[in-house]
JSON list of C-alpha atoms in Angstrom, two decimals:
[
{"chain": "A", "resi": 104, "resn": "SER", "atom": "CA", "xyz": [117.44, 91.33, 107.94]},
{"chain": "A", "resi": 105, "resn": "GLN", "atom": "CA", "xyz": [114.37, 91.45, 110.13]},
{"chain": "A", "resi": 106, "resn": "GLN", "atom": "CA", "xyz": [110.83, 91.73, 108.90]},
{"chain": "A", "resi": 107, "resn": "GLY", "atom": "CA", "xyz": [107.71, 93.17, 110.38]},
{"chain": "A", "resi": 108, "resn": "GLU", "atom": "CA", "xyz": [104.84, 90.73, 110.48]},
{"chain": "A", "resi": 109, "resn": "GLU", "atom": "CA", "xyz": [101.42, 92.29, 110.35]},
{"chain": "A", "resi": 110, "resn": "ASP", "atom": "CA", "xyz": [98.43, 90.63, 111.91]},
{"chain": "A", "resi": 111, "resn": "PRO", "atom": "CA", "xyz": [95.68, 90.16, 110.73]},
{"chain": "A", "resi": 112, "resn": "GLN", "atom": "CA", "xyz": [96.33, 89.75, 107.04]},
{"chain": "A", "resi": 113, "resn": "ALA", "atom": "CA", "xyz": [92.91, 90.89, 105.82]},
{"chain": "A", "resi": 114, "resn": "LEU", "atom": "CA", "xyz": [90.28, 93.06, 107.43]},
{"chain": "A", "resi": 115, "resn": "SER", "atom": "CA", "xyz": [86.86, 94.00, 106.19]},
{"chain": "A", "resi": 116, "resn": "ILE", "atom": "CA", "xyz": [84.93, 96.71, 108.04]},
{"chain": "A", "resi": 117, "resn": "GLN", "atom": "CA", "xyz": [82.01, 99.05, 107.58]},
{"chain": "A", "resi": 118, "resn": "GLU", "atom": "CA", "xyz": [82.59, 102.70, 106.87]},
{"chain": "A", "resi": 119, "resn": "GLY", "atom": "CA", "xyz": [82.79, 104.65, 110.11]},
{"chain": "A", "resi": 120, "resn": "GLU", "atom": "CA", "xyz": [84.23, 101.77, 112.11]},
{"chain": "A", "resi": 121, "resn": "ASN", "atom": "CA", "xyz": [87.80, 101.70, 113.41]},
{"chain": "A", "resi": 122, "resn": "ALA", "atom": "CA", "xyz": [90.46, 99.46, 111.89]},
{"chain": "A", "resi": 123, "resn": "THR", "atom": "CA", "xyz": [93.37, 98.12, 113.89]},
{"chain": "A", "resi": 124, "resn": "MET", "atom": "CA", "xyz": [96.43, 96.35, 112.55]},
{"chain": "A", "resi": 125, "resn": "ASN", "atom": "CA", "xyz": [99.39, 94.93, 114.39]},
{"chain": "A", "resi": 126, "resn": "CYS", "atom": "CA", "xyz": [103.00, 94.47, 113.48]},
{"chain": "A", "resi": 127, "resn": "SER", "atom": "CA", "xyz": [105.74, 92.54, 115.24]},
{"chain": "A", "resi": 128, "resn": "TYR", "atom": "CA", "xyz": [109.45, 92.56, 114.65]},
{"chain": "A", "resi": 129, "resn": "LYS", "atom": "CA", "xyz": [112.45, 90.67, 115.90]},
{"chain": "A", "resi": 130, "resn": "THR", "atom": "CA", "xyz": [115.42, 92.94, 116.55]},
{"chain": "A", "resi": 131, "resn": "SER", "atom": "CA", "xyz": [116.14, 96.37, 117.99]},
{"chain": "A", "resi": 132, "resn": "ILE", "atom": "CA", "xyz": [115.03, 99.24, 115.82]},
{"chain": "A", "resi": 133, "resn": "ASN", "atom": "CA", "xyz": [115.62, 102.95, 115.42]},
{"chain": "A", "resi": 134, "resn": "ASN", "atom": "CA", "xyz": [112.13, 103.63, 114.19]},
{"chain": "A", "resi": 135, "resn": "LEU", "atom": "CA", "xyz": [109.07, 101.94, 112.77]},
{"chain": "A", "resi": 136, "resn": "GLN", "atom": "CA", "xyz": [107.04, 103.30, 109.88]},
{"chain": "A", "resi": 137, "resn": "TRP", "atom": "CA", "xyz": [103.64, 102.59, 108.39]},
{"chain": "A", "resi": 138, "resn": "TYR", "atom": "CA", "xyz": [102.91, 102.83, 104.68]},
{"chain": "A", "resi": 139, "resn": "ARG", "atom": "CA", "xyz": [99.73, 102.58, 102.64]},
{"chain": "A", "resi": 140, "resn": "GLN", "atom": "CA", "xyz": [99.49, 101.06, 99.17]},
{"chain": "A", "resi": 141, "resn": "ASN", "atom": "CA", "xyz": [96.39, 101.60, 97.08]},
{"chain": "A", "resi": 142, "resn": "SER", "atom": "CA", "xyz": [95.71, 99.04, 94.38]},
{"chain": "A", "resi": 143, "resn": "GLY", "atom": "CA", "xyz": [98.10, 99.47, 91.47]},
{"chain": "A", "resi": 144, "resn": "ARG", "atom": "CA", "xyz": [100.04, 102.27, 93.14]},
{"chain": "A", "resi": 145, "resn": "GLY", "atom": "CA", "xyz": [103.29, 102.80, 94.99]},
{"chain": "A", "resi": 146, "resn": "LEU", "atom": "CA", "xyz": [103.59, 102.90, 98.75]},
{"chain": "A", "resi": 147, "resn": "VAL", "atom": "CA", "xyz": [102.85, 106.14, 100.55]},
{"chain": "A", "resi": 148, "resn": "HIS", "atom": "CA", "xyz": [104.48, 106.98, 103.87]},
{"chain": "A", "resi": 149, "resn": "LEU", "atom": "CA", "xyz": [101.89, 107.53, 106.62]},
{"chain": "A", "resi": 150, "resn": "ILE", "atom": "CA", "xyz": [103.66, 107.91, 109.92]},
{"chain": "A", "resi": 151, "resn": "LEU", "atom": "CA", "xyz": [106.96, 107.26, 111.67]},
{"chain": "A", "resi": 152, "resn": "ILE", "atom": "CA", "xyz": [107.41, 106.44, 115.33]},
{"chain": "A", "resi": 153, "resn": "ARG", "atom": "CA", "xyz": [110.84, 106.46, 116.92]},
{"chain": "A", "resi": 154, "resn": "SER", "atom": "CA", "xyz": [112.07, 103.78, 119.30]},
{"chain": "A", "resi": 155, "resn": "ASN", "atom": "CA", "xyz": [111.85, 106.16, 122.26]},
{"chain": "A", "resi": 156, "resn": "GLU", "atom": "CA", "xyz": [108.22, 107.07, 121.52]},
{"chain": "A", "resi": 157, "resn": "ARG", "atom": "CA", "xyz": [105.20, 105.08, 122.66]},
{"chain": "A", "resi": 158, "resn": "GLU", "atom": "CA", "xyz": [102.35, 106.70, 120.79]},
{"chain": "A", "resi": 159, "resn": "LYS", "atom": "CA", "xyz": [101.91, 109.06, 117.90]},
{"chain": "A", "resi": 160, "resn": "HIS", "atom": "CA", "xyz": [98.92, 110.62, 116.16]},
{"chain": "A", "resi": 161, "resn": "SER", "atom": "CA", "xyz": [98.42, 111.99, 112.70]},
{"chain": "A", "resi": 162, "resn": "GLY", "atom": "CA", "xyz": [94.88, 112.94, 111.74]},
{"chain": "A", "resi": 163, "resn": "ARG", "atom": "CA", "xyz": [92.77, 109.79, 111.99]},
{"chain": "A", "resi": 164, "resn": "LEU", "atom": "CA", "xyz": [95.84, 107.61, 112.49]},
{"chain": "A", "resi": 165, "resn": "ARG", "atom": "CA", "xyz": [97.15, 106.47, 115.83]},
{"chain": "A", "resi": 166, "resn": "VAL", "atom": "CA", "xyz": [100.30, 104.41, 116.12]},
{"chain": "A", "resi": 167, "resn": "THR", "atom": "CA", "xyz": [101.63, 102.73, 119.22]},
{"chain": "A", "resi": 168, "resn": "LEU", "atom": "CA", "xyz": [105.00, 101.14, 119.76]},
{"chain": "A", "resi": 169, "resn": "ASP", "atom": "CA", "xyz": [105.94, 98.68, 122.48]},
{"chain": "A", "resi": 170, "resn": "THR", "atom": "CA", "xyz": [109.66, 98.01, 122.22]},
{"chain": "A", "resi": 171, "resn": "SER", "atom": "CA", "xyz": [109.56, 95.50, 125.09]},
{"chain": "A", "resi": 172, "resn": "LYS", "atom": "CA", "xyz": [107.15, 93.35, 123.08]},
{"chain": "A", "resi": 173, "resn": "LYS", "atom": "CA", "xyz": [108.66, 94.38, 119.76]},
{"chain": "A", "resi": 174, "resn": "SER", "atom": "CA", "xyz": [105.26, 95.26, 118.39]},
{"chain": "A", "resi": 175, "resn": "SER", "atom": "CA", "xyz": [103.34, 98.17, 116.95]},
{"chain": "A", "resi": 176, "resn": "SER", "atom": "CA", "xyz": [99.73, 98.85, 116.13]},
{"chain": "A", "resi": 177, "resn": "LEU", "atom": "CA", "xyz": [98.08, 101.16, 113.62]},
{"chain": "A", "resi": 178, "resn": "LEU", "atom": "CA", "xyz": [94.58, 102.38, 114.34]},
{"chain": "A", "resi": 179, "resn": "ILE", "atom": "CA", "xyz": [92.53, 104.12, 111.70]},
{"chain": "A", "resi": 180, "resn": "THR", "atom": "CA", "xyz": [89.53, 105.82, 113.28]},
{"chain": "A", "resi": 181, "resn": "ALA", "atom": "CA", "xyz": [86.23, 106.56, 111.54]},
{"chain": "A", "resi": 182, "resn": "SER", "atom": "CA", "xyz": [87.27, 104.65, 108.44]},
{"chain": "A", "resi": 183, "resn": "ARG", "atom": "CA", "xyz": [86.27, 105.80, 104.96]},
{"chain": "A", "resi": 184, "resn": "ALA", "atom": "CA", "xyz": [85.94, 103.91, 101.70]},
{"chain": "A", "resi": 185, "resn": "ALA", "atom": "CA", "xyz": [89.09, 105.71, 100.54]},
{"chain": "A", "resi": 186, "resn": "ASP", "atom": "CA", "xyz": [91.03, 103.96, 103.32]},
{"chain": "A", "resi": 187, "resn": "THR", "atom": "CA", "xyz": [90.67, 100.69, 101.39]},
{"chain": "A", "resi": 188, "resn": "ALA", "atom": "CA", "xyz": [94.28, 99.70, 100.75]},
{"chain": "A", "resi": 189, "resn": "SER", "atom": "CA", "xyz": [97.13, 97.49, 101.92]},
{"chain": "A", "resi": 190, "resn": "TYR", "atom": "CA", "xyz": [99.02, 98.71, 104.94]},
{"chain": "A", "resi": 191, "resn": "PHE", "atom": "CA", "xyz": [102.65, 97.83, 105.58]},
{"chain": "A", "resi": 192, "resn": "CYS", "atom": "CA", "xyz": [104.88, 98.34, 108.56]},
{"chain": "A", "resi": 193, "resn": "ALA", "atom": "CA", "xyz": [108.59, 98.80, 108.01]},
{"chain": "A", "resi": 194, "resn": "THR", "atom": "CA", "xyz": [111.41, 98.85, 110.51]},
{"chain": "A", "resi": 195, "resn": "ALA", "atom": "CA", "xyz": [114.61, 100.85, 110.31]},
{"chain": "A", "resi": 196, "resn": "VAL", "atom": "CA", "xyz": [117.37, 99.04, 112.14]},
{"chain": "A", "resi": 197, "resn": "SER", "atom": "CA", "xyz": [120.25, 101.31, 111.32]},
{"chain": "A", "resi": 198, "resn": "TYR", "atom": "CA", "xyz": [120.76, 104.80, 109.99]},
{"chain": "A", "resi": 199, "resn": "GLY", "atom": "CA", "xyz": [123.99, 103.61, 108.39]},
{"chain": "A", "resi": 200, "resn": "ASN", "atom": "CA", "xyz": [122.64, 101.81, 105.36]},
{"chain": "A", "resi": 201, "resn": "ASN", "atom": "CA", "xyz": [119.14, 103.31, 105.32]},
{"chain": "A", "resi": 202, "resn": "ARG", "atom": "CA", "xyz": [117.60, 99.89, 105.06]},
{"chain": "A", "resi": 203, "resn": "LEU", "atom": "CA", "xyz": [113.90, 99.38, 105.73]},
{"chain": "A", "resi": 204, "resn": "ALA", "atom": "CA", "xyz": [112.54, 95.90, 106.28]},
{"chain": "A", "resi": 205, "resn": "PHE", "atom": "CA", "xyz": [108.91, 95.63, 105.19]},
{"chain": "A", "resi": 206, "resn": "GLY", "atom": "CA", "xyz": [106.30, 93.25, 106.50]},
{"chain": "A", "resi": 207, "resn": "LYS", "atom": "CA", "xyz": [103.78, 91.36, 104.42]},
{"chain": "A", "resi": 208, "resn": "GLY", "atom": "CA", "xyz": [101.00, 93.89, 104.62]},
{"chain": "A", "resi": 209, "resn": "ASN", "atom": "CA", "xyz": [97.39, 94.00, 105.76]},
{"chain": "A", "resi": 210, "resn": "GLN", "atom": "CA", "xyz": [94.60, 94.29, 103.23]},
{"chain": "A", "resi": 211, "resn": "VAL", "atom": "CA", "xyz": [91.88, 96.57, 104.59]},
{"chain": "A", "resi": 212, "resn": "VAL", "atom": "CA", "xyz": [88.55, 96.83, 102.83]},
{"chain": "A", "resi": 213, "resn": "VAL", "atom": "CA", "xyz": [86.15, 99.54, 103.99]},
{"chain": "A", "resi": 214, "resn": "ILE", "atom": "CA", "xyz": [82.60, 98.86, 102.87]},
{"chain": "A", "resi": 215, "resn": "PRO", "atom": "CA", "xyz": [80.57, 102.00, 102.16]},
{"chain": "B", "resi": 212, "resn": "ASP", "atom": "CA", "xyz": [105.33, 117.95, 90.21]},
{"chain": "B", "resi": 213, "resn": "THR", "atom": "CA", "xyz": [107.77, 116.81, 92.88]},
{"chain": "B", "resi": 214, "resn": "ALA", "atom": "CA", "xyz": [107.79, 113.04, 92.86]},
{"chain": "B", "resi": 215, "resn": "VAL", "atom": "CA", "xyz": [109.49, 109.78, 92.09]},
{"chain": "B", "resi": 216, "resn": "SER", "atom": "CA", "xyz": [108.71, 108.74, 88.55]},
{"chain": "B", "resi": 217, "resn": "GLN", "atom": "CA", "xyz": [109.52, 105.54, 86.75]},
{"chain": "B", "resi": 218, "resn": "THR", "atom": "CA", "xyz": [109.07, 104.33, 83.21]},
{"chain": "B", "resi": 219, "resn": "PRO", "atom": "CA", "xyz": [107.59, 102.29, 81.76]},
{"chain": "B", "resi": 220, "resn": "LYS", "atom": "CA", "xyz": [104.53, 101.54, 83.87]},
{"chain": "B", "resi": 221, "resn": "TYR", "atom": "CA", "xyz": [103.95, 98.22, 82.13]},
{"chain": "B", "resi": 222, "resn": "LEU", "atom": "CA", "xyz": [106.51, 96.00, 80.46]},
{"chain": "B", "resi": 223, "resn": "VAL", "atom": "CA", "xyz": [105.58, 92.78, 78.70]},
{"chain": "B", "resi": 224, "resn": "THR", "atom": "CA", "xyz": [108.42, 90.83, 77.13]},
{"chain": "B", "resi": 225, "resn": "GLN", "atom": "CA", "xyz": [109.62, 87.40, 76.12]},
{"chain": "B", "resi": 226, "resn": "MET", "atom": "CA", "xyz": [111.98, 85.21, 78.10]},
{"chain": "B", "resi": 227, "resn": "GLY", "atom": "CA", "xyz": [115.60, 85.83, 77.29]},
{"chain": "B", "resi": 228, "resn": "ASN", "atom": "CA", "xyz": [115.17, 89.48, 76.38]},
{"chain": "B", "resi": 229, "resn": "ASP", "atom": "CA", "xyz": [117.02, 92.38, 78.01]},
{"chain": "B", "resi": 230, "resn": "LYS", "atom": "CA", "xyz": [115.04, 95.31, 79.38]},
{"chain": "B", "resi": 231, "resn": "SER", "atom": "CA", "xyz": [115.55, 98.49, 81.39]},
{"chain": "B", "resi": 232, "resn": "ILE", "atom": "CA", "xyz": [113.43, 100.43, 83.83]},
{"chain": "B", "resi": 233, "resn": "LYS", "atom": "CA", "xyz": [114.19, 104.08, 84.49]},
{"chain": "B", "resi": 234, "resn": "CYS", "atom": "CA", "xyz": [113.67, 106.02, 87.69]},
{"chain": "B", "resi": 235, "resn": "GLU", "atom": "CA", "xyz": [113.99, 109.70, 88.46]},
{"chain": "B", "resi": 236, "resn": "GLN", "atom": "CA", "xyz": [113.36, 111.70, 91.61]},
{"chain": "B", "resi": 237, "resn": "ASN", "atom": "CA", "xyz": [113.21, 115.47, 91.92]},
{"chain": "B", "resi": 238, "resn": "LEU", "atom": "CA", "xyz": [112.91, 115.55, 95.69]},
{"chain": "B", "resi": 239, "resn": "GLY", "atom": "CA", "xyz": [116.59, 116.32, 96.26]},
{"chain": "B", "resi": 240, "resn": "HIS", "atom": "CA", "xyz": [117.12, 113.02, 98.08]},
{"chain": "B", "resi": 241, "resn": "ASP", "atom": "CA", "xyz": [120.57, 111.49, 98.29]},
{"chain": "B", "resi": 242, "resn": "THR", "atom": "CA", "xyz": [119.52, 107.82, 98.40]},
{"chain": "B", "resi": 243, "resn": "MET", "atom": "CA", "xyz": [117.56, 105.76, 95.91]},
{"chain": "B", "resi": 244, "resn": "TYR", "atom": "CA", "xyz": [116.30, 102.17, 96.03]},
{"chain": "B", "resi": 245, "resn": "TRP", "atom": "CA", "xyz": [114.90, 99.39, 93.91]},
{"chain": "B", "resi": 246, "resn": "TYR", "atom": "CA", "xyz": [112.35, 97.00, 95.41]},
{"chain": "B", "resi": 247, "resn": "LYS", "atom": "CA", "xyz": [110.65, 93.94, 93.98]},
{"chain": "B", "resi": 248, "resn": "GLN", "atom": "CA", "xyz": [107.04, 93.17, 95.00]},
{"chain": "B", "resi": 249, "resn": "ASP", "atom": "CA", "xyz": [105.83, 89.68, 94.27]},
{"chain": "B", "resi": 250, "resn": "SER", "atom": "CA", "xyz": [102.32, 88.43, 93.62]},
{"chain": "B", "resi": 251, "resn": "LYS", "atom": "CA", "xyz": [101.70, 88.09, 97.37]},
{"chain": "B", "resi": 252, "resn": "LYS", "atom": "CA", "xyz": [102.64, 91.75, 97.81]},
{"chain": "B", "resi": 253, "resn": "PHE", "atom": "CA", "xyz": [105.81, 90.93, 99.70]},
{"chain": "B", "resi": 254, "resn": "LEU", "atom": "CA", "xyz": [108.25, 93.81, 99.21]},
{"chain": "B", "resi": 255, "resn": "LYS", "atom": "CA", "xyz": [111.94, 93.00, 99.04]},
{"chain": "B", "resi": 256, "resn": "ILE", "atom": "CA", "xyz": [114.80, 95.44, 98.67]},
{"chain": "B", "resi": 257, "resn": "MET", "atom": "CA", "xyz": [117.16, 94.79, 95.79]},
{"chain": "B", "resi": 258, "resn": "PHE", "atom": "CA", "xyz": [119.57, 97.70, 95.64]},
{"chain": "B", "resi": 259, "resn": "SER", "atom": "CA", "xyz": [120.28, 101.04, 97.26]},
{"chain": "B", "resi": 260, "resn": "TYR", "atom": "CA", "xyz": [122.48, 103.87, 96.03]},
{"chain": "B", "resi": 261, "resn": "ASN", "atom": "CA", "xyz": [123.67, 106.82, 98.07]},
{"chain": "B", "resi": 262, "resn": "ASN", "atom": "CA", "xyz": [125.14, 109.71, 96.08]},
{"chain": "B", "resi": 263, "resn": "LYS", "atom": "CA", "xyz": [125.71, 107.36, 93.14]},
{"chain": "B", "resi": 264, "resn": "GLU", "atom": "CA", "xyz": [127.47, 104.79, 95.34]},
{"chain": "B", "resi": 265, "resn": "LEU", "atom": "CA", "xyz": [126.05, 101.29, 95.77]},
{"chain": "B", "resi": 266, "resn": "ILE", "atom": "CA", "xyz": [125.40, 100.67, 99.47]},
{"chain": "B", "resi": 267, "resn": "ILE", "atom": "CA", "xyz": [122.90, 97.81, 99.51]},
{"chain": "B", "resi": 268, "resn": "ASN", "atom": "CA", "xyz": [123.13, 94.89, 97.13]},
{"chain": "B", "resi": 269, "resn": "GLU", "atom": "CA", "xyz": [120.88, 92.06, 98.25]},
{"chain": "B", "resi": 270, "resn": "THR", "atom": "CA", "xyz": [121.12, 88.52, 96.96]},
{"chain": "B", "resi": 271, "resn": "VAL", "atom": "CA", "xyz": [119.93, 89.35, 93.50]},
{"chain": "B", "resi": 272, "resn": "PRO", "atom": "CA", "xyz": [121.00, 87.48, 90.34]},
{"chain": "B", "resi": 273, "resn": "ASN", "atom": "CA", "xyz": [123.76, 89.31, 88.53]},
{"chain": "B", "resi": 274, "resn": "ARG", "atom": "CA", "xyz": [121.41, 89.56, 85.55]},
{"chain": "B", "resi": 275, "resn": "PHE", "atom": "CA", "xyz": [120.11, 92.61, 87.43]},
{"chain": "B", "resi": 276, "resn": "SER", "atom": "CA", "xyz": [122.38, 95.62, 87.18]},
{"chain": "B", "resi": 277, "resn": "PRO", "atom": "CA", "xyz": [121.54, 99.02, 88.63]},
{"chain": "B", "resi": 278, "resn": "LYS", "atom": "CA", "xyz": [123.09, 102.18, 87.25]},
{"chain": "B", "resi": 279, "resn": "SER", "atom": "CA", "xyz": [123.05, 105.60, 88.85]},
{"chain": "B", "resi": 280, "resn": "PRO", "atom": "CA", "xyz": [124.29, 108.30, 86.48]},
{"chain": "B", "resi": 281, "resn": "ASP", "atom": "CA", "xyz": [123.57, 110.98, 89.07]},
{"chain": "B", "resi": 282, "resn": "LYS", "atom": "CA", "xyz": [121.82, 111.42, 92.42]},
{"chain": "B", "resi": 283, "resn": "ALA", "atom": "CA", "xyz": [118.46, 111.94, 90.80]},
{"chain": "B", "resi": 284, "resn": "HIS", "atom": "CA", "xyz": [118.44, 108.82, 88.63]},
{"chain": "B", "resi": 285, "resn": "LEU", "atom": "CA", "xyz": [118.65, 105.10, 89.32]},
{"chain": "B", "resi": 286, "resn": "ASN", "atom": "CA", "xyz": [117.98, 102.76, 86.44]},
{"chain": "B", "resi": 287, "resn": "LEU", "atom": "CA", "xyz": [117.60, 98.99, 86.51]},
{"chain": "B", "resi": 288, "resn": "HIS", "atom": "CA", "xyz": [118.77, 96.82, 83.66]},
{"chain": "B", "resi": 289, "resn": "ILE", "atom": "CA", "xyz": [117.77, 93.18, 83.50]},
{"chain": "B", "resi": 290, "resn": "ASN", "atom": "CA", "xyz": [119.49, 90.71, 81.20]},
{"chain": "B", "resi": 291, "resn": "SER", "atom": "CA", "xyz": [118.16, 87.36, 79.99]},
{"chain": "B", "resi": 292, "resn": "LEU", "atom": "CA", "xyz": [114.74, 87.77, 81.54]},
{"chain": "B", "resi": 293, "resn": "GLU", "atom": "CA", "xyz": [113.18, 84.73, 83.18]},
{"chain": "B", "resi": 294, "resn": "LEU", "atom": "CA", "xyz": [109.59, 83.86, 84.06]},
{"chain": "B", "resi": 295, "resn": "GLY", "atom": "CA", "xyz": [110.36, 84.35, 87.76]},
{"chain": "B", "resi": 296, "resn": "ASP", "atom": "CA", "xyz": [111.31, 87.96, 87.14]},
{"chain": "B", "resi": 297, "resn": "SER", "atom": "CA", "xyz": [107.64, 88.79, 86.64]},
{"chain": "B", "resi": 298, "resn": "ALA", "atom": "CA", "xyz": [106.73, 91.18, 89.44]},
{"chain": "B", "resi": 299, "resn": "VAL", "atom": "CA", "xyz": [106.14, 94.84, 90.19]},
{"chain": "B", "resi": 300, "resn": "TYR", "atom": "CA", "xyz": [109.36, 96.80, 90.58]},
{"chain": "B", "resi": 301, "resn": "PHE", "atom": "CA", "xyz": [109.33, 99.95, 92.68]},
{"chain": "B", "resi": 302, "resn": "CYS", "atom": "CA", "xyz": [111.85, 102.72, 92.78]},
{"chain": "B", "resi": 303, "resn": "ALA", "atom": "CA", "xyz": [112.04, 104.80, 95.96]},
{"chain": "B", "resi": 304, "resn": "SER", "atom": "CA", "xyz": [114.10, 107.65, 97.34]},
{"chain": "B", "resi": 305, "resn": "GLY", "atom": "CA", "xyz": [114.90, 109.05, 100.75]},
{"chain": "B", "resi": 306, "resn": "ARG", "atom": "CA", "xyz": [117.37, 111.09, 102.78]},
{"chain": "B", "resi": 307, "resn": "THR", "atom": "CA", "xyz": [120.29, 109.62, 104.69]},
{"chain": "B", "resi": 308, "resn": "SER", "atom": "CA", "xyz": [119.58, 111.91, 107.62]},
{"chain": "B", "resi": 309, "resn": "GLY", "atom": "CA", "xyz": [116.41, 111.75, 109.63]},
{"chain": "B", "resi": 310, "resn": "GLY", "atom": "CA", "xyz": [114.20, 108.72, 109.93]},
{"chain": "B", "resi": 311, "resn": "ASN", "atom": "CA", "xyz": [114.59, 107.43, 106.38]},
{"chain": "B", "resi": 312, "resn": "GLU", "atom": "CA", "xyz": [111.04, 107.91, 105.26]},
{"chain": "B", "resi": 313, "resn": "GLN", "atom": "CA", "xyz": [110.95, 106.66, 101.70]},
{"chain": "B", "resi": 314, "resn": "PHE", "atom": "CA", "xyz": [109.01, 107.99, 98.75]},
{"chain": "B", "resi": 315, "resn": "PHE", "atom": "CA", "xyz": [107.93, 105.45, 96.18]},
{"chain": "B", "resi": 316, "resn": "GLY", "atom": "CA", "xyz": [107.38, 105.62, 92.47]},
{"chain": "B", "resi": 317, "resn": "PRO", "atom": "CA", "xyz": [104.21, 104.24, 90.88]},
{"chain": "B", "resi": 318, "resn": "GLY", "atom": "CA", "xyz": [105.80, 100.90, 90.02]},
{"chain": "B", "resi": 319, "resn": "THR", "atom": "CA", "xyz": [106.61, 99.01, 86.83]},
{"chain": "B", "resi": 320, "resn": "ARG", "atom": "CA", "xyz": [104.66, 95.82, 86.27]},
{"chain": "B", "resi": 321, "resn": "LEU", "atom": "CA", "xyz": [106.97, 93.43, 84.44]},
{"chain": "B", "resi": 322, "resn": "THR", "atom": "CA", "xyz": [105.45, 90.38, 82.79]},
{"chain": "B", "resi": 323, "resn": "VAL", "atom": "CA", "xyz": [107.79, 87.83, 81.25]},
{"chain": "B", "resi": 324, "resn": "LEU", "atom": "CA", "xyz": [106.12, 85.43, 78.80]}
]
């Protein structure tokens, strides 16, 4: 199964700055999703972008998808201390078995 | 509260013991999953059940046996625990239709001594 590979692995920013993370994958996908994991908690779904979409917004989140480059980016604007978490991308390659392949995750630390 | 819940939250046990982790979802989803997250936070799928039927069974030792008594429950039983089983285990649920957004439980931190 394929895996997303986020880049960079760790990011430390000041509150109010923007945070950008990238994710690359290897095969064709139906959709790509981003999840957040706070320390000691389960993953929380943030946003889903379908393979025929190029950009999607949700609040302070902006996701882009470039299927020709097999990559996606997650932008968090005006970051807050509460955004400190690990962020994972996950790709859905088939609706048939409902499998998601998760990447390694980006640790984001927002300094107040 | 609508959610995915799992018990226990922490599990500390000796090598060789048998233990179970329980998971329940009240979101009305038809698919449930077990994931293992290692110390580097890499998340790997172990099993998936759809309407009580096993549909994903990754290369997991047969000491791990999932059981789904109904659509809302997916339990994980582990026999003869080994040191390498120490990890955080997450249960998740989702719908077959749509984009397969998944909803995760809070995790069970298993420590094998």
